[in-house]
């Protein structure tokens, strides 16, 4: 008589399945991929898997980087849809087909419909190049310089229907130096983005970010 089989256990609890939406160079997407590949020494993301990179622009340079990391890519041009809602519903269809748990916007240059934000409530995050609530919208570095800010930086936040308004998950500040111009300041902020976004994904994937009402609580 054969002995009973030992109970099998999943050796690795299932990882958070992440999609990244891009439109351009994809340097933040690259930072998330590097984090998941263990390429950022002190920010190893081992509880998330980048399962999909979706671009609305067919020749977005970021798509080539995603392919180097052997990540599935999809191109979904936004032209030809009746309205924003219809296009966004198509994105949701693709995300569902890929069993996506969390969506990271990384330079996705489209406003998203209220319906999309509601469907992905608390599962949709963005990185913005300013210390929100300062400098919502575009040209953040120029505006930080014009305002004479001593500090500037980046913010990872949940996305709601109101632009750059959602609950803040993590921020990283950088100094504004006396001889900064838009380019030098942008480069300093971008380097901060490339640490802040992977760190936020790490915290989320480890279940260390909780929403209490409309507030984000980070557990150490
Ligand atoms: C970044 O500055 C990000 O903060 C903003 O769009 C830019 C995207 O750059 N949302 P990249 O494509 O990630 O290099």
CSV table of C-alpha atoms and ligand atoms in Angstrom, one decimal:
chain,number,residue,atom,x,y,z
A,1,UNK,CA,0.0,0.0,0.0
A,2,UNK,CA,1.4,3.4,-1.0
A,3,UNK,CA,1.9,6.0,1.8
A,4,UNK,CA,-0.4,9.0,1.6
A,5,UNK,CA,0.9,11.8,-0.5
A,6,UNK,CA,2.3,14.8,1.5
A,7,UNK,CA,0.0,17.8,1.2
A,8,UNK,CA,1.4,20.1,-1.5
A,9,UNK,CA,1.6,23.8,-0.7
A,10,UNK,CA,2.1,26.6,-3.1
A,11,UNK,CA,5.8,27.3,-2.7
A,12,UNK,CA,5.3,31.0,-3.5
A,13,UNK,CA,2.1,32.8,-2.5
A,14,UNK,CA,0.7,34.4,-5.6
A,15,UNK,CA,2.2,37.8,-6.4
A,16,UNK,CA,0.3,41.0,-7.1
A,17,UNK,CA,-0.3,41.2,-10.8
A,18,UNK,CA,0.6,44.6,-12.0
A,19,UNK,CA,0.0,46.5,-15.3
A,20,UNK,CA,1.9,49.6,-16.2
A,21,UNK,CA,0.4,52.2,-18.6
A,22,UNK,CA,2.8,54.3,-20.5
A,23,UNK,CA,2.9,56.7,-23.5
A,24,UNK,CA,6.5,57.6,-23.8
A,25,UNK,CA,10.1,56.9,-22.7
A,26,UNK,CA,9.0,54.7,-19.7
A,27,UNK,CA,11.8,55.5,-17.3
A,28,UNK,CA,9.5,55.0,-14.3
A,29,UNK,CA,8.2,51.8,-15.8
A,30,UNK,CA,11.9,50.8,-16.1
A,31,UNK,CA,12.4,51.6,-12.4
A,32,UNK,CA,9.4,49.3,-11.5
A,33,UNK,CA,10.8,46.5,-13.7
A,34,UNK,CA,14.2,46.9,-12.1
A,35,UNK,CA,12.7,46.7,-8.6
A,36,UNK,CA,10.8,43.5,-9.5
A,37,UNK,CA,13.9,42.1,-11.1
A,38,UNK,CA,15.9,42.7,-7.9
A,39,UNK,CA,18.1,45.3,-9.6
A,40,UNK,CA,17.6,48.0,-7.0
A,41,UNK,CA,19.7,46.7,-4.1
A,42,UNK,CA,17.7,48.2,-1.2
A,43,UNK,CA,14.2,48.1,-2.9
A,44,UNK,CA,13.6,44.5,-3.8
A,45,UNK,CA,10.0,43.9,-4.9
A,46,UNK,CA,9.4,40.2,-4.5
A,47,UNK,CA,5.6,40.2,-4.0
A,48,UNK,CA,4.7,41.8,-7.4
A,49,UNK,CA,4.9,40.7,-11.0
A,50,UNK,CA,4.7,43.2,-13.9
A,51,UNK,CA,2.3,41.2,-16.0
A,52,UNK,CA,1.6,43.8,-18.7
A,53,UNK,CA,2.8,47.0,-20.2
A,54,UNK,CA,0.1,48.9,-22.2
A,55,UNK,CA,0.8,51.9,-24.3
A,56,UNK,CA,-1.6,54.1,-26.2
A,57,UNK,CA,1.4,55.1,-28.5
A,58,UNK,CA,2.6,52.5,-30.9
A,59,UNK,CA,6.3,53.6,-30.9
A,60,UNK,CA,6.6,54.6,-27.3
A,61,UNK,CA,10.3,53.9,-26.5
A,62,UNK,CA,9.3,52.3,-23.2
A,63,UNK,CA,7.8,49.3,-25.1
A,64,UNK,CA,11.3,48.2,-26.1
A,65,UNK,CA,12.5,48.3,-22.5
A,66,UNK,CA,9.5,46.2,-21.4
A,67,UNK,CA,10.4,43.6,-24.1
A,68,UNK,CA,13.9,43.4,-22.8
A,69,UNK,CA,12.4,42.4,-19.5
A,70,UNK,CA,10.2,39.8,-21.3
A,71,UNK,CA,7.1,41.5,-20.2
A,72,UNK,CA,3.9,41.2,-22.3
A,73,UNK,CA,3.1,44.4,-24.1
A,74,UNK,CA,-0.1,45.7,-25.7
A,75,UNK,CA,-0.6,48.7,-27.9
A,76,UNK,CA,-4.0,50.3,-27.7
A,77,UNK,CA,-4.2,53.5,-29.8
A,78,UNK,CA,-6.8,55.9,-28.5
A,79,UNK,CA,-8.0,57.1,-31.9
A,80,UNK,CA,-11.3,55.8,-33.3
A,81,UNK,CA,-13.2,55.5,-30.0
A,82,UNK,CA,-16.5,57.3,-29.6
A,83,UNK,CA,-15.3,58.9,-26.3
A,84,UNK,CA,-13.0,58.5,-23.4
A,85,UNK,CA,-15.3,56.1,-21.6
A,86,UNK,CA,-15.4,53.7,-24.5
A,87,UNK,CA,-11.6,53.7,-24.8
A,88,UNK,CA,-11.1,53.3,-21.0
A,89,UNK,CA,-13.6,50.4,-21.0
A,90,UNK,CA,-11.4,48.7,-23.6
A,91,UNK,CA,-8.4,49.1,-21.3
A,92,UNK,CA,-10.4,47.5,-18.4
A,93,UNK,CA,-11.2,44.6,-20.7
A,94,UNK,CA,-7.5,44.0,-21.4
A,95,UNK,CA,-6.6,44.4,-17.8
A,96,UNK,CA,-9.2,41.9,-16.7
A,97,UNK,CA,-8.2,39.4,-19.4
A,98,UNK,CA,-4.7,39.6,-17.9
A,99,UNK,CA,-6.0,39.2,-14.3
A,100,UNK,CA,-4.5,42.5,-13.2
A,101,UNK,CA,-4.7,43.5,-9.5
A,102,UNK,CA,-3.0,46.9,-9.6
A,103,UNK,CA,-2.5,49.5,-12.4
A,104,UNK,CA,0.5,51.8,-12.3
A,105,UNK,CA,0.4,54.9,-14.5
A,106,UNK,CA,3.8,55.9,-15.6
A,107,UNK,CA,3.7,58.8,-18.0
A,108,UNK,CA,0.4,57.7,-19.5
A,109,UNK,CA,-0.6,61.0,-21.1
A,110,UNK,CA,-4.3,60.6,-21.1
A,111,UNK,CA,-7.0,61.7,-18.7
A,112,UNK,CA,-9.0,58.8,-17.4
A,113,UNK,CA,-12.8,58.7,-17.2
A,114,UNK,CA,-14.5,58.8,-13.8
A,115,UNK,CA,-15.9,55.3,-14.6
A,116,UNK,CA,-12.4,53.9,-15.0
A,117,UNK,CA,-11.2,55.5,-11.8
A,118,UNK,CA,-14.2,54.1,-10.0
A,119,UNK,CA,-13.7,50.6,-11.5
A,120,UNK,CA,-10.1,50.6,-10.3
A,121,UNK,CA,-10.6,52.5,-7.1
A,122,UNK,CA,-7.7,51.9,-4.7
A,123,UNK,CA,-6.1,49.7,-7.4
A,124,UNK,CA,-4.8,52.5,-9.6
A,125,UNK,CA,-1.8,54.6,-8.8
A,126,UNK,CA,0.3,57.4,-10.4
A,127,UNK,CA,3.5,59.2,-10.0
A,128,UNK,CA,3.5,63.0,-10.3
A,129,UNK,CA,6.6,65.2,-10.5
A,130,UNK,CA,5.8,67.5,-7.6
A,131,UNK,CA,5.1,67.5,-3.9
A,132,UNK,CA,1.3,67.4,-4.1
A,133,UNK,CA,-0.9,69.3,-3.4
A,134,UNK,CA,1.7,71.8,-4.9
A,135,UNK,CA,1.8,72.1,-8.6
A,136,UNK,CA,-0.9,69.8,-10.0
A,137,UNK,CA,-0.9,69.4,-13.8
A,138,UNK,CA,1.9,70.1,-16.2
A,139,UNK,CA,5.2,72.1,-16.2
A,140,UNK,CA,5.7,71.4,-12.5
A,141,UNK,CA,9.5,72.1,-12.5
A,142,UNK,CA,9.0,75.5,-14.2
A,143,UNK,CA,6.4,76.4,-11.7
A,144,UNK,CA,8.4,75.2,-8.7
A,145,UNK,CA,11.3,77.5,-9.9
A,146,UNK,CA,8.9,80.4,-10.5
A,147,UNK,CA,7.4,80.0,-7.1
A,148,UNK,CA,10.8,80.1,-5.5
A,149,UNK,CA,10.2,76.8,-3.7
A,150,UNK,CA,13.1,75.6,-1.5
A,151,UNK,CA,12.0,72.0,-2.0
A,152,UNK,CA,10.4,70.1,-4.9
A,153,UNK,CA,9.9,66.4,-5.4
A,154,UNK,CA,7.5,63.7,-6.4
A,155,UNK,CA,4.4,62.0,-5.2
A,156,UNK,CA,2.9,58.5,-5.6
A,157,UNK,CA,-0.8,58.6,-5.1
A,158,UNK,CA,-4.0,56.7,-5.7
A,159,UNK,CA,-5.9,58.0,-8.7
A,160,UNK,CA,-9.4,59.5,-8.4
A,161,UNK,CA,-11.5,61.2,-11.0
A,162,UNK,CA,-10.1,64.6,-10.0
A,163,UNK,CA,-6.7,65.2,-11.5
A,164,UNK,CA,-3.7,64.8,-9.1
A,165,UNK,CA,-6.1,64.8,-6.1
A,166,UNK,CA,-6.1,61.2,-4.9
A,167,UNK,CA,-4.8,60.0,-1.5
A,168,UNK,CA,-1.0,60.3,-1.2
A,169,UNK,CA,0.9,57.1,-0.6
A,170,UNK,CA,4.5,58.3,-0.6
A,171,UNK,CA,6.5,61.5,-1.4
A,172,UNK,CA,10.2,62.2,-1.9
A,173,UNK,CA,11.6,65.7,-1.6
A,174,UNK,CA,14.7,67.1,-3.3
A,175,UNK,CA,16.3,70.5,-2.7
A,176,UNK,CA,16.0,73.3,-5.2
A,177,UNK,CA,19.5,74.7,-5.7
A,178,UNK,CA,20.3,78.3,-6.4
A,179,UNK,CA,21.6,77.7,-10.0
A,180,UNK,CA,18.9,75.2,-11.0
A,181,UNK,CA,17.2,75.5,-14.3
A,182,UNK,CA,14.2,73.4,-15.4
A,183,UNK,CA,16.5,70.6,-16.8
A,184,UNK,CA,18.7,70.2,-13.7
A,185,UNK,CA,15.7,70.3,-11.4
A,186,UNK,CA,13.8,67.8,-13.6
A,187,UNK,CA,16.8,65.4,-13.5
A,188,UNK,CA,17.0,65.5,-9.7
A,189,UNK,CA,13.2,64.9,-9.4
A,190,UNK,CA,13.3,62.1,-11.9
A,191,UNK,CA,16.1,60.3,-9.9
A,192,UNK,CA,13.8,60.6,-6.8
A,193,UNK,CA,10.8,59.2,-8.8
A,194,UNK,CA,12.9,56.2,-9.7
A,195,UNK,CA,13.2,55.3,-6.0
A,196,UNK,CA,9.9,56.5,-4.8
A,197,UNK,CA,7.7,54.6,-7.3
A,198,UNK,CA,9.4,51.2,-6.7
A,199,UNK,CA,9.2,51.8,-2.9
A,200,UNK,CA,5.5,52.5,-3.2
A,201,UNK,CA,5.0,49.3,-5.2
A,202,UNK,CA,7.0,47.3,-2.7
A,203,UNK,CA,4.8,48.6,0.2
A,204,UNK,CA,1.6,48.0,-1.7
A,205,UNK,CA,2.6,44.5,-2.8
A,206,UNK,CA,3.5,43.6,0.8
A,207,UNK,CA,0.1,44.7,2.0
A,208,UNK,CA,1.7,47.5,4.0
A,209,UNK,CA,-0.6,50.3,2.6
A,210,UNK,CA,-4.1,50.5,4.1
A,211,UNK,CA,-6.8,52.8,3.2
A,212,UNK,CA,-8.8,54.1,6.2
A,213,UNK,CA,-11.6,56.1,4.9
A,214,UNK,CA,-9.9,58.5,2.6
A,215,UNK,CA,-6.5,58.3,4.4
A,216,UNK,CA,-3.5,56.1,3.5
A,217,UNK,CA,-1.9,54.3,6.5
A,218,UNK,CA,1.6,52.9,5.9
A,219,UNK,CA,2.5,50.0,8.2
A,220,UNK,CA,6.2,49.4,8.9
B,1,LIG,C1,7.4,61.5,-15.1
B,1,LIG,O1,8.0,62.7,-14.8
B,1,LIG,C2,6.2,61.3,-14.2
B,1,LIG,O2,6.3,61.9,-13.0
B,1,LIG,C3,5.1,61.9,-15.0
B,1,LIG,O3,5.4,61.6,-16.4
B,1,LIG,C4,6.8,61.5,-16.5
B,1,LIG,C5,7.0,60.2,-17.2
B,1,LIG,O4,8.3,59.9,-17.5
B,1,LIG,N1,3.8,61.3,-14.6
B,1,LIG,P1,8.8,58.4,-17.9
B,1,LIG,O5,8.0,58.1,-19.1
B,1,LIG,O6,8.4,57.5,-16.7
B,1,LIG,O7,10.2,58.5,-18.1
